[in-house]
Tab-separated table of N, CA and C and ligand atoms in Angstrom:
chain	number	residue	atom	x	y	z
T	21	MET	N	-3.505	20.708	13.222
T	21	MET	CA	-2.563	21.358	14.133
T	21	MET	C	-2.594	22.869	13.915
T	22	GLU	N	-2.547	23.592	14.994
T	22	GLU	CA	-2.607	25.054	14.909
T	22	GLU	C	-1.329	25.578	14.222
T	23	PHE	N	-1.470	26.663	13.442
T	23	PHE	CA	-0.360	27.124	12.599
T	23	PHE	C	0.925	27.377	13.393
T	24	PHE	N	0.833	28.111	14.514
T	24	PHE	CA	2.054	28.448	15.249
T	24	PHE	C	2.653	27.230	15.958
T	25	GLU	N	1.817	26.243	16.221
T	25	GLU	CA	2.319	24.975	16.751
T	25	GLU	C	3.176	24.275	15.683
T	26	VAL	N	2.711	24.340	14.444
T	26	VAL	CA	3.470	23.761	13.325
T	26	VAL	C	4.846	24.420	13.241
T	27	ILE	N	4.856	25.745	13.295
T	27	ILE	CA	6.112	26.489	13.200
T	27	ILE	C	7.026	26.150	14.379
T	28	GLN	N	6.435	26.083	15.574
T	28	GLN	CA	7.239	25.887	16.784
T	28	GLN	C	7.827	24.493	16.885
T	29	ASN	N	7.091	23.478	16.443
T	29	ASN	CA	7.625	22.123	16.678
T	29	ASN	C	8.181	21.442	15.432
T	30	ARG	N	8.253	22.150	14.313
T	30	ARG	CA	8.922	21.565	13.148
T	30	ARG	C	10.431	21.547	13.375
T	31	CYS	N	11.046	20.449	13.045
T	31	CYS	CA	12.510	20.416	13.034
T	31	CYS	C	12.934	19.348	12.029
T	32	SER	N	14.191	19.373	11.657
T	32	SER	CA	14.679	18.422	10.662
T	32	SER	C	14.690	17.012	11.239
T	33	MET	N	14.163	16.065	10.499
T	33	MET	CA	14.130	14.662	10.918
T	33	MET	C	15.008	13.855	9.959
T	34	ARG	N	15.949	13.133	10.517
T	34	ARG	CA	16.879	12.362	9.678
T	34	ARG	C	16.790	10.871	9.953
T	35	LYS	N	15.693	10.441	10.556
T	35	LYS	CA	15.416	9.012	10.743
T	35	LYS	C	13.914	8.788	10.618
T	36	TYR	N	13.553	7.785	9.812
T	36	TYR	CA	12.131	7.538	9.537
T	36	TYR	C	11.785	6.075	9.759
T	37	VAL	N	10.510	5.830	10.109
T	37	VAL	CA	10.008	4.454	10.151
T	37	VAL	C	9.473	4.104	8.752
T	38	GLU	N	9.187	2.811	8.552
T	38	GLU	CA	8.780	2.381	7.199
T	38	GLU	C	7.328	2.696	6.865
T	39	THR	N	6.548	3.067	7.867
T	39	THR	CA	5.110	3.322	7.669
T	39	THR	C	4.849	4.186	6.428
T	40	ALA	N	3.948	3.695	5.574
T	40	ALA	CA	3.614	4.457	4.362
T	40	ALA	C	2.822	5.714	4.736
T	41	ILE	N	2.901	6.707	3.892
T	41	ILE	CA	2.127	7.939	4.107
T	41	ILE	C	0.771	7.769	3.427
T	42	GLU	N	-0.294	8.110	4.144
T	42	GLU	CA	-1.634	7.999	3.582
T	42	GLU	C	-1.721	8.872	2.324
T	43	GLU	N	-2.337	8.329	1.279
T	43	GLU	CA	-2.411	9.039	-0.012
T	43	GLU	C	-3.118	10.387	0.120
T	44	GLU	N	-4.106	10.435	1.010
T	44	GLU	CA	-4.832	11.697	1.241
T	44	GLU	C	-3.874	12.784	1.747
T	45	LYS	N	-2.955	12.390	2.614
T	45	LYS	CA	-1.988	13.358	3.150
T	45	LYS	C	-1.020	13.816	2.059
T	46	VAL	N	-0.604	12.872	1.216
T	46	VAL	CA	0.290	13.250	0.108
T	46	VAL	C	-0.403	14.296	-0.755
T	47	GLN	N	-1.677	14.044	-1.034
T	47	GLN	CA	-2.436	14.968	-1.875
T	47	GLN	C	-2.546	16.340	-1.218
T	48	GLN	N	-2.756	16.361	0.091
T	48	GLN	CA	-2.849	17.650	0.804
T	48	GLN	C	-1.531	18.419	0.720
T	49	ILE	N	-0.431	17.702	0.793
T	49	ILE	CA	0.890	18.357	0.681
T	49	ILE	C	1.056	18.929	-0.726
T	50	LEU	N	0.666	18.163	-1.722
T	50	LEU	CA	0.816	18.636	-3.111
T	50	LEU	C	-0.089	19.847	-3.371
T	51	GLU	N	-1.288	19.824	-2.780
T	51	GLU	CA	-2.187	20.983	-2.929
T	51	GLU	C	-1.599	22.216	-2.244
T	52	ALA	N	-0.946	22.016	-1.105
T	52	ALA	CA	-0.309	23.143	-0.398
T	52	ALA	C	0.786	23.748	-1.270
T	53	ILE	N	1.553	22.889	-1.920
T	53	ILE	CA	2.611	23.366	-2.828
T	53	ILE	C	2.012	24.283	-3.887
T	54	ASN	N	0.874	23.884	-4.390
T	54	ASN	CA	0.265	24.635	-5.487
T	54	ASN	C	-0.344	25.956	-5.020
T	55	ARG	N	-0.443	26.173	-3.694
T	55	ARG	CA	-0.925	27.449	-3.155
T	55	ARG	C	0.225	28.398	-2.859
T	56	ALA	N	1.457	27.952	-3.043
T	56	ALA	CA	2.608	28.809	-2.719
T	56	ALA	C	2.627	30.019	-3.652
T	57	PRO	N	3.031	31.169	-3.121
T	57	PRO	CA	3.159	32.333	-3.998
T	57	PRO	C	4.356	32.171	-4.923
T	58	SER	N	4.319	32.878	-6.045
T	58	SER	CA	5.455	32.842	-6.979
T	58	SER	C	5.470	34.165	-7.732
T	59	ALA	N	6.613	34.517	-8.247
T	59	ALA	CA	6.749	35.804	-8.944
T	59	ALA	C	5.789	35.847	-10.136
T	60	GLY	N	4.932	36.840	-10.128
T	60	GLY	CA	3.967	36.995	-11.222
T	60	GLY	C	3.016	35.819	-11.349
T	61	ASN	N	2.939	34.992	-10.314
T	61	ASN	CA	2.118	33.763	-10.321
T	61	ASN	C	2.502	32.838	-11.479
T	62	LEU	N	3.777	32.901	-11.867
T	62	LEU	CA	4.218	32.084	-13.013
T	62	LEU	C	4.571	30.657	-12.599
T	63	GLN	N	4.764	30.437	-11.294
T	63	GLN	CA	5.071	29.097	-10.781
T	63	GLN	C	6.204	28.456	-11.593
T	64	ALA	N	7.363	29.130	-11.540
T	64	ALA	CA	8.492	28.697	-12.377
T	64	ALA	C	9.275	27.563	-11.721
T	65	PHE	N	8.547	26.499	-11.413
T	65	PHE	CA	9.177	25.318	-10.802
T	65	PHE	C	8.363	24.082	-11.150
T	66	GLU	N	9.011	22.933	-10.966
T	66	GLU	CA	8.354	21.640	-11.162
T	66	GLU	C	8.713	20.786	-9.949
T	67	VAL	N	7.806	19.875	-9.597
T	67	VAL	CA	8.052	19.005	-8.446
T	67	VAL	C	7.961	17.547	-8.888
T	68	PHE	N	8.962	16.775	-8.530
T	68	PHE	CA	8.972	15.349	-8.871
T	68	PHE	C	8.739	14.537	-7.603
T	69	VAL	N	7.790	13.609	-7.702
T	69	VAL	CA	7.405	12.785	-6.554
T	69	VAL	C	8.125	11.450	-6.688
T	70	VAL	N	8.984	11.163	-5.722
T	70	VAL	CA	9.801	9.949	-5.795
T	70	VAL	C	9.349	8.977	-4.712
T	71	ARG	N	8.854	7.825	-5.143
T	71	ARG	CA	8.383	6.811	-4.191
T	71	ARG	C	9.162	5.502	-4.329
T	72	LYS	N	9.644	5.199	-5.539
T	72	LYS	CA	10.295	3.900	-5.788
T	72	LYS	C	11.577	3.776	-4.971
T	73	LEU	N	11.732	2.646	-4.300
T	73	LEU	CA	12.908	2.439	-3.443
T	73	LEU	C	14.207	2.544	-4.235
T	74	THR	N	14.219	2.000	-5.436
T	74	THR	CA	15.465	2.032	-6.225
T	74	THR	C	15.882	3.481	-6.516
T	75	LEU	N	14.904	4.319	-6.791
T	75	LEU	CA	15.217	5.728	-7.058
T	75	LEU	C	15.664	6.437	-5.780
T	76	ARG	N	14.991	6.118	-4.672
T	76	ARG	CA	15.367	6.754	-3.399
T	76	ARG	C	16.799	6.355	-3.029
T	77	GLN	N	17.130	5.090	-3.290
T	77	GLN	CA	18.495	4.649	-3.006
T	77	GLN	C	19.507	5.363	-3.903
T	78	ALA	N	19.109	5.588	-5.140
T	78	ALA	CA	20.014	6.299	-6.058
T	78	ALA	C	20.176	7.759	-5.613
T	79	LEU	N	19.102	8.342	-5.035
T	79	LEU	CA	19.210	9.725	-4.530
T	79	LEU	C	20.174	9.805	-3.347
T	80	VAL	N	20.226	8.747	-2.537
T	80	VAL	CA	21.205	8.711	-1.429
T	80	VAL	C	22.604	8.910	-1.993
T	81	LYS	N	22.912	8.176	-3.050
T	81	LYS	CA	24.249	8.269	-3.673
T	81	LYS	C	24.494	9.662	-4.251
T	82	ALA	N	23.433	10.253	-4.802
T	82	ALA	CA	23.576	11.589	-5.411
T	82	ALA	C	23.691	12.684	-4.354
T	83	ALA	N	23.406	12.330	-3.102
T	83	ALA	CA	23.350	13.343	-2.029
T	83	ALA	C	24.297	12.962	-0.891
T	84	LEU	N	25.524	12.721	-1.241
T	84	LEU	CA	26.584	12.499	-0.232
T	84	LEU	C	26.228	11.414	0.777
T	85	ASP	N	25.566	10.346	0.295
T	85	ASP	CA	25.220	9.207	1.155
T	85	ASP	C	24.315	9.569	2.336
T	86	GLN	N	23.443	10.519	2.141
T	86	GLN	CA	22.484	10.863	3.213
T	86	GLN	C	21.385	9.786	3.206
T	87	SER	N	21.605	8.780	4.059
T	87	SER	CA	20.846	7.532	3.962
T	87	SER	C	19.356	7.693	4.264
T	88	PHE	N	18.985	8.736	4.989
T	88	PHE	CA	17.563	8.910	5.323
T	88	PHE	C	16.725	9.134	4.061
T	89	LEU	N	17.370	9.504	2.963
T	89	LEU	CA	16.628	9.677	1.701
T	89	LEU	C	16.020	8.346	1.232
T	90	ALA	N	16.629	7.243	1.624
T	90	ALA	CA	16.051	5.943	1.263
T	90	ALA	C	15.072	5.459	2.326
T	91	GLU	N	15.234	5.932	3.556
T	91	GLU	CA	14.323	5.523	4.650
T	91	GLU	C	12.940	6.137	4.476
T	92	ALA	N	12.896	7.419	4.163
T	92	ALA	CA	11.605	8.100	4.037
T	92	ALA	C	10.846	7.529	2.838
T	93	PRO	N	9.558	7.218	3.004
T	93	PRO	CA	8.817	6.587	1.901
T	93	PRO	C	8.583	7.490	0.695
T	94	LEU	N	8.767	8.789	0.913
T	94	LEU	CA	8.469	9.746	-0.155
T	94	LEU	C	9.516	10.854	-0.154
T	95	THR	N	10.003	11.190	-1.333
T	95	THR	CA	10.855	12.380	-1.450
T	95	THR	C	10.311	13.255	-2.566
T	96	LEU	N	10.179	14.556	-2.257
T	96	LEU	CA	9.788	15.523	-3.281
T	96	LEU	C	11.045	16.242	-3.752
T	97	VAL	N	11.202	16.337	-5.053
T	97	VAL	CA	12.366	17.020	-5.616
T	97	VAL	C	11.864	18.281	-6.317
T	98	PHE	N	12.353	19.414	-5.829
T	98	PHE	CA	11.922	20.722	-6.343
T	98	PHE	C	12.952	21.236	-7.344
T	99	CYS	N	12.470	21.539	-8.533
T	99	CYS	CA	13.355	21.996	-9.611
T	99	CYS	C	12.904	23.373	-10.082
T	100	THR	N	13.867	24.205	-10.419
T	100	THR	CA	13.490	25.461	-11.057
T	100	THR	C	13.162	25.180	-12.526
T	101	ASN	N	12.250	25.987	-13.051
T	101	ASN	CA	11.942	25.921	-14.487
T	101	ASN	C	12.060	27.348	-15.031
T	102	PRO	N	13.317	27.803	-15.259
T	102	PRO	CA	13.533	29.204	-15.628
T	102	PRO	C	12.794	29.630	-16.888
T	103	ALA	N	12.503	28.693	-17.759
T	103	ALA	CA	11.816	29.048	-19.013
T	103	ALA	C	10.457	29.692	-18.739
T	104	ARG	N	9.842	29.346	-17.597
T	104	ARG	CA	8.534	29.930	-17.280
T	104	ARG	C	8.640	31.394	-16.849
T	105	ALA	N	9.855	31.804	-16.416
T	105	ALA	CA	10.011	33.163	-15.872
T	105	ALA	C	10.753	34.103	-16.813
T	106	VAL	N	11.397	33.552	-17.832
T	106	VAL	CA	12.320	34.381	-18.618
T	106	VAL	C	11.601	35.452	-19.427
T	107	GLU	N	10.455	35.108	-19.986
T	107	GLU	CA	9.810	36.048	-20.894
T	107	GLU	C	9.417	37.336	-20.168
T	108	ARG	N	8.834	37.173	-18.985
T	108	ARG	CA	8.381	38.355	-18.258
T	108	ARG	C	9.500	39.042	-17.473
T	109	TYR	N	10.422	38.260	-16.944
T	109	TYR	CA	11.371	38.844	-15.994
T	109	TYR	C	12.833	38.794	-16.421
T	110	GLY	N	13.138	38.218	-17.575
T	110	GLY	CA	14.518	38.192	-18.053
T	110	GLY	C	15.454	37.523	-17.059
T	111	SER	N	16.658	38.111	-16.876
T	111	SER	CA	17.664	37.432	-16.055
T	111	SER	C	17.268	37.384	-14.572
T	112	ARG	N	16.471	38.367	-14.111
T	112	ARG	CA	16.023	38.305	-12.710
T	112	ARG	C	15.096	37.085	-12.514
T	113	GLY	N	14.327	36.797	-13.544
T	113	GLY	CA	13.454	35.623	-13.486
T	113	GLY	C	14.229	34.320	-13.473
T	114	THR	N	15.290	34.268	-14.292
T	114	THR	CA	16.016	32.995	-14.421
T	114	THR	C	17.053	32.787	-13.324
T	115	SER	N	17.587	33.900	-12.771
T	115	SER	CA	18.645	33.709	-11.770
T	115	SER	C	18.141	33.832	-10.339
T	116	LEU	N	16.940	34.410	-10.154
T	116	LEU	CA	16.459	34.612	-8.780
T	116	LEU	C	15.032	34.115	-8.564
T	117	TYR	N	14.079	34.634	-9.333
T	117	TYR	CA	12.676	34.334	-9.029
T	117	TYR	C	12.358	32.839	-9.089
T	118	CYS	N	12.915	32.156	-10.086
T	118	CYS	CA	12.554	30.728	-10.183
T	118	CYS	C	13.104	29.940	-8.988
T	119	ILE	N	14.230	30.376	-8.448
T	119	ILE	CA	14.777	29.704	-7.253
T	119	ILE	C	13.889	30.014	-6.049
T	120	GLN	N	13.487	31.280	-5.955
T	120	GLN	CA	12.599	31.641	-4.844
T	120	GLN	C	11.272	30.892	-4.951
T	121	ASP	N	10.735	30.824	-6.161
T	121	ASP	CA	9.465	30.098	-6.358
T	121	ASP	C	9.587	28.642	-5.868
T	122	ALA	N	10.647	27.982	-6.303
T	122	ALA	CA	10.821	26.547	-5.977
T	122	ALA	C	11.036	26.343	-4.483
T	123	THR	N	11.775	27.271	-3.864
T	123	THR	CA	12.090	27.051	-2.450
T	123	THR	C	10.933	27.475	-1.535
T	124	ILE	N	10.156	28.445	-1.964
T	124	ILE	CA	8.929	28.743	-1.191
T	124	ILE	C	8.004	27.527	-1.260
T	125	ALA	N	7.898	26.930	-2.435
T	125	ALA	CA	7.044	25.744	-2.596
T	125	ALA	C	7.517	24.622	-1.670
T	126	CYS	N	8.822	24.465	-1.567
T	126	CYS	CA	9.381	23.435	-0.678
T	126	CYS	C	9.038	23.750	0.777
T	127	THR	N	9.091	25.020	1.132
T	127	THR	CA	8.738	25.426	2.498
T	127	THR	C	7.268	25.113	2.789
T	128	PHE	N	6.404	25.399	1.822
T	128	PHE	CA	4.980	25.082	2.009
T	128	PHE	C	4.798	23.573	2.239
T	129	ALA	N	5.522	22.766	1.467
T	129	ALA	CA	5.413	21.302	1.612
T	129	ALA	C	5.888	20.866	2.995
T	130	MET	N	6.980	21.479	3.446
T	130	MET	CA	7.549	21.127	4.750
T	130	MET	C	6.566	21.432	5.881
T	131	LEU	N	5.945	22.605	5.810
T	131	LEU	CA	5.012	22.993	6.866
T	131	LEU	C	3.717	22.182	6.775
T	132	ALA	N	3.259	21.919	5.561
T	132	ALA	CA	2.049	21.100	5.394
T	132	ALA	C	2.283	19.702	5.966
T	133	ALA	N	3.467	19.152	5.696
T	133	ALA	CA	3.786	17.807	6.211
T	133	ALA	C	3.702	17.794	7.738
T	134	ARG	N	4.288	18.799	8.366
T	134	ARG	CA	4.274	18.868	9.847
T	134	ARG	C	2.843	18.978	10.370
T	135	ALA	N	2.041	19.815	9.690
T	135	ALA	CA	0.641	20.000	10.112
T	135	ALA	C	-0.128	18.679	10.060
T	136	LEU	N	0.359	17.760	9.223
T	136	LEU	CA	-0.311	16.464	9.061
T	136	LEU	C	0.331	15.375	9.926
T	137	GLY	N	1.245	15.790	10.832
T	137	GLY	CA	1.870	14.816	11.727
T	137	GLY	C	3.061	14.099	11.119
T	138	LEU	N	3.534	14.615	9.991
T	138	LEU	CA	4.693	14.016	9.316
T	138	LEU	C	5.932	14.864	9.578
T	139	ASP	N	7.091	14.272	9.324
T	139	ASP	CA	8.335	15.028	9.459
T	139	ASP	C	9.100	15.003	8.149
T	140	SER	N	10.100	15.869	8.066
T	140	SER	CA	10.860	16.001	6.823
T	140	SER	C	12.206	16.632	7.135
T	141	VAL	N	13.041	16.721	6.139
T	141	VAL	CA	14.278	17.501	6.251
T	141	VAL	C	14.615	18.052	4.869
T	142	TRP	N	14.967	19.288	4.865
T	142	TRP	CA	15.368	19.947	3.608
T	142	TRP	C	16.740	19.417	3.231
T	143	VAL	N	16.909	18.947	2.015
T	143	VAL	CA	18.223	18.462	1.565
T	143	VAL	C	18.690	19.338	0.407
T	144	GLY	N	19.792	20.039	0.671
T	144	GLY	CA	20.362	20.897	-0.367
T	144	GLY	C	21.717	20.415	-0.838
T	145	ALA	N	22.322	19.511	-0.067
T	145	ALA	CA	23.666	19.026	-0.404
T	145	ALA	C	23.555	17.820	-1.330
T	146	PHE	N	23.616	18.065	-2.605
T	146	PHE	CA	23.577	16.966	-3.581
T	146	PHE	C	24.234	17.415	-4.874
T	147	ASP	N	24.588	16.422	-5.665
T	147	ASP	CA	25.175	16.659	-6.987
T	147	ASP	C	24.009	16.846	-7.968
T	148	GLU	N	23.848	18.055	-8.467
T	148	GLU	CA	22.682	18.361	-9.309
T	148	GLU	C	22.617	17.488	-10.554
T	149	GLN	N	23.776	17.238	-11.167
T	149	GLN	CA	23.765	16.410	-12.385
T	149	GLN	C	23.386	14.968	-12.056
T	150	ALA	N	23.857	14.492	-10.884
T	150	ALA	CA	23.519	13.115	-10.492
T	150	ALA	C	22.016	12.984	-10.257
T	151	VAL	N	21.409	13.979	-9.609
T	151	VAL	CA	19.953	13.937	-9.390
T	151	VAL	C	19.223	14.012	-10.736
T	152	THR	N	19.707	14.865	-11.606
T	152	THR	CA	19.127	14.976	-12.955
T	152	THR	C	19.172	13.626	-13.665
T	153	ASP	N	20.300	12.938	-13.548
T	153	ASP	CA	20.457	11.633	-14.209
T	153	ASP	C	19.527	10.586	-13.591
T	154	VAL	N	19.467	10.549	-12.259
T	154	VAL	CA	18.642	9.541	-11.577
T	154	VAL	C	17.179	9.681	-11.982
T	155	LEU	N	16.705	10.921	-12.016
T	155	LEU	CA	15.269	11.150	-12.282
T	155	LEU	C	14.992	11.406	-13.757
T	156	GLN	N	16.052	11.377	-14.565
T	156	GLN	CA	15.931	11.642	-16.000
T	156	GLN	C	15.185	12.957	-16.248
T	157	LEU	N	15.665	13.987	-15.541
T	157	LEU	CA	15.043	15.312	-15.673
T	157	LEU	C	15.475	15.959	-16.977
T	158	PRO	N	14.606	16.754	-17.576
T	158	PRO	CA	15.036	17.539	-18.739
T	158	PRO	C	16.154	18.486	-18.323
T	159	GLU	N	17.106	18.724	-19.199
T	159	GLU	CA	18.253	19.578	-18.854
T	159	GLU	C	17.836	21.036	-18.634
T	160	THR	N	16.620	21.388	-19.019
T	160	THR	CA	16.125	22.760	-18.802
T	160	THR	C	15.726	23.001	-17.345
T	161	LEU	N	15.603	21.928	-16.571
T	161	LEU	CA	15.225	22.059	-15.162
T	161	LEU	C	16.475	21.939	-14.290
T	162	ARG	N	16.435	22.591	-13.132
T	162	ARG	CA	17.556	22.500	-12.192
T	162	ARG	C	17.035	22.081	-10.814
T	163	PRO	N	17.438	20.898	-10.336
T	163	PRO	CA	17.001	20.505	-8.995
T	163	PRO	C	17.677	21.382	-7.947
T	164	VAL	N	16.879	21.997	-7.056
T	164	VAL	CA	17.462	22.914	-6.064
T	164	VAL	C	17.189	22.496	-4.619
T	165	ALA	N	16.219	21.630	-4.412
T	165	ALA	CA	15.956	21.167	-3.044
T	165	ALA	C	15.246	19.823	-3.099
T	166	MET	N	15.573	18.980	-2.126
T	166	MET	CA	14.860	17.706	-2.005
T	166	MET	C	14.265	17.649	-0.602
T	167	LEU	N	13.094	17.025	-0.498
T	167	LEU	CA	12.407	16.966	0.787
T	167	LEU	C	11.902	15.548	1.046
T	168	PRO	N	12.723	14.722	1.731
T	168	PRO	CA	12.199	13.431	2.163
T	168	PRO	C	11.153	13.652	3.249
T	169	ILE	N	10.054	12.908	3.165
T	169	ILE	CA	8.937	13.070	4.114
T	169	ILE	C	8.536	11.690	4.639
T	170	GLY	N	8.238	11.623	5.933
T	170	GLY	CA	7.775	10.358	6.492
T	170	GLY	C	7.418	10.516	7.954
T	171	TYR	N	7.132	9.376	8.587
T	171	TYR	CA	6.867	9.394	10.030
T	171	TYR	C	8.188	9.273	10.774
T	172	ALA	N	8.313	10.082	11.823
T	172	ALA	CA	9.579	10.190	12.558
T	172	ALA	C	10.028	8.845	13.127
T	173	GLY	N	11.334	8.598	12.993
T	173	GLY	CA	11.929	7.380	13.551
T	173	GLY	C	12.647	7.647	14.857
T	174	LYS	N	12.646	8.891	15.289
T	174	LYS	CA	13.203	9.194	16.610
T	174	LYS	C	12.592	10.486	17.151
T	175	THR	N	12.881	10.747	18.411
T	175	THR	CA	12.312	11.937	19.051
T	175	THR	C	12.864	13.189	18.389
T	176	PRO	N	11.976	14.110	18.001
T	176	PRO	CA	12.453	15.349	17.371
T	176	PRO	C	13.325	16.163	18.320
T	177	ASN	N	14.264	16.882	17.748
T	177	ASN	CA	15.215	17.654	18.543
T	177	ASN	C	15.226	19.099	18.023
T	178	LEU	N	14.632	20.002	18.820
T	178	LEU	CA	14.566	21.395	18.380
T	178	LEU	C	15.933	22.057	18.511
T	179	ARG	N	16.442	22.607	17.414
T	179	ARG	CA	17.757	23.259	17.432
T	179	ARG	C	17.615	24.705	17.898
T	180	PRO	N	18.658	25.229	18.563
T	180	PRO	CA	18.601	26.625	19.018
T	180	PRO	C	18.666	27.594	17.850
T	181	ARG	N	18.292	28.821	18.087
T	181	ARG	CA	18.321	29.877	17.076
T	181	ARG	C	19.044	31.093	17.616
T	182	ARG	N	19.409	32.005	16.736
T	182	ARG	CA	19.945	33.303	17.147
T	182	ARG	C	18.895	34.025	17.995
T	183	VAL	N	19.374	34.898	18.874
T	183	VAL	CA	18.393	35.699	19.618
T	183	VAL	C	17.780	36.703	18.639
T	184	LEU	N	16.516	36.969	18.856
T	184	LEU	CA	15.772	37.790	17.908
T	184	LEU	C	16.424	39.163	17.690
T	185	SER	N	16.950	39.737	18.782
T	185	SER	CA	17.517	41.092	18.676
T	185	SER	C	18.772	41.114	17.798
T	186	ASP	N	19.416	39.955	17.634
T	186	ASP	CA	20.603	39.861	16.779
T	186	ASP	C	20.208	39.750	15.307
T	187	LEU	N	19.013	39.185	15.091
T	187	LEU	CA	18.558	38.827	13.748
T	187	LEU	C	17.697	39.913	13.104
T	188	ILE	N	16.921	40.585	13.942
T	188	ILE	CA	15.940	41.549	13.433
T	188	ILE	C	16.496	42.960	13.608
T	189	HIS	N	16.399	43.742	12.573
T	189	HIS	CA	16.988	45.083	12.590
T	189	HIS	C	15.897	46.123	12.355
T	190	GLU	N	15.575	46.821	13.403
T	190	GLU	CA	14.607	47.924	13.269
T	190	GLU	C	15.293	49.088	12.572
T	191	THR	N	14.642	49.675	11.589
T	191	THR	CA	15.292	50.774	10.882
T	191	THR	C	14.624	52.100	11.247
B	470	LIG	C1	19.047	25.373	2.007
B	470	LIG	C2	19.115	24.252	3.018
B	470	LIG	C3	19.912	23.153	2.751
B	470	LIG	C4	19.963	22.092	3.665
B	470	LIG	N1	20.652	20.952	3.331
B	470	LIG	C5	20.655	19.906	4.186
B	470	LIG	C6	21.252	18.681	3.804
B	470	LIG	O1	21.749	18.490	2.711
B	470	LIG	N2	21.235	17.671	4.725
B	470	LIG	C7	20.661	17.797	5.961
B	470	LIG	O2	20.676	16.832	6.729
B	470	LIG	N3	20.053	18.952	6.329
B	470	LIG	C8	20.035	19.997	5.479
B	470	LIG	N4	19.350	21.148	5.803
B	470	LIG	C9	18.660	21.244	7.101
B	470	LIG	C10	19.382	22.178	8.072
B	470	LIG	O3	20.565	21.572	8.511
B	470	LIG	C11	18.453	22.498	9.258
B	470	LIG	O4	17.281	23.110	8.786
B	470	LIG	C12	19.123	23.421	10.265
B	470	LIG	O5	20.216	22.794	10.878
B	470	LIG	C13	18.165	23.853	11.362
B	470	LIG	O6	17.639	22.717	11.997
B	470	LIG	P1	16.060	22.459	12.060
B	470	LIG	O7	15.546	22.305	10.653
B	470	LIG	O8	15.930	21.157	12.840
B	470	LIG	O9	15.426	23.594	12.754
B	470	LIG	C14	19.270	22.188	4.900
B	470	LIG	C15	18.444	23.298	5.141
B	470	LIG	C16	18.356	24.303	4.211
B	470	LIG	C17	17.407	25.445	4.472
């Protein structure tokens, strides 16, 4: 799919069919994540690949009962790893760069998924400790975004945006 087509027709999908995602596509998404830029190329994040139904169901509970987390066959959980950024960047590394690193990586995954004919939705509303417990994450990591990915279970619905002149400020 052409890049601007990916940007134009991506939208949040909150219903999925059961169809499994081809392993080759999963690998392409993971490779895209690894091409994301990061502060000082330190890649101060970790990604957890969640496929087991029991874990996906537990993530639903950790995320305000957002049931599509169990419908999608795959969820990627993006965590900051501030320890990778602290030495070079101090508090800016731990309070900002690692979050930016993790969320840029999530954006790359989202766009890669769309380019491959898959849909996703960014999930930020969750109890961080509950997600940590479900996935048995080390306490040094902080889950900051989850991305369920799968084949769309309904027609995509493009949401409106602000007009460009309201959003962009020429200086
Ligand atoms: C930081 C962030 C957190 C979000 N958290 C959730 C969430 O917990 N649940 C959800 O259904 N959508 C969530 N979304 C998706 C937004 O609601 C969605 O991107 C926005 O409404 C625009 O719609 P679109 O993605 O279809 O263009 C989140 C998006 C972002 C960027």
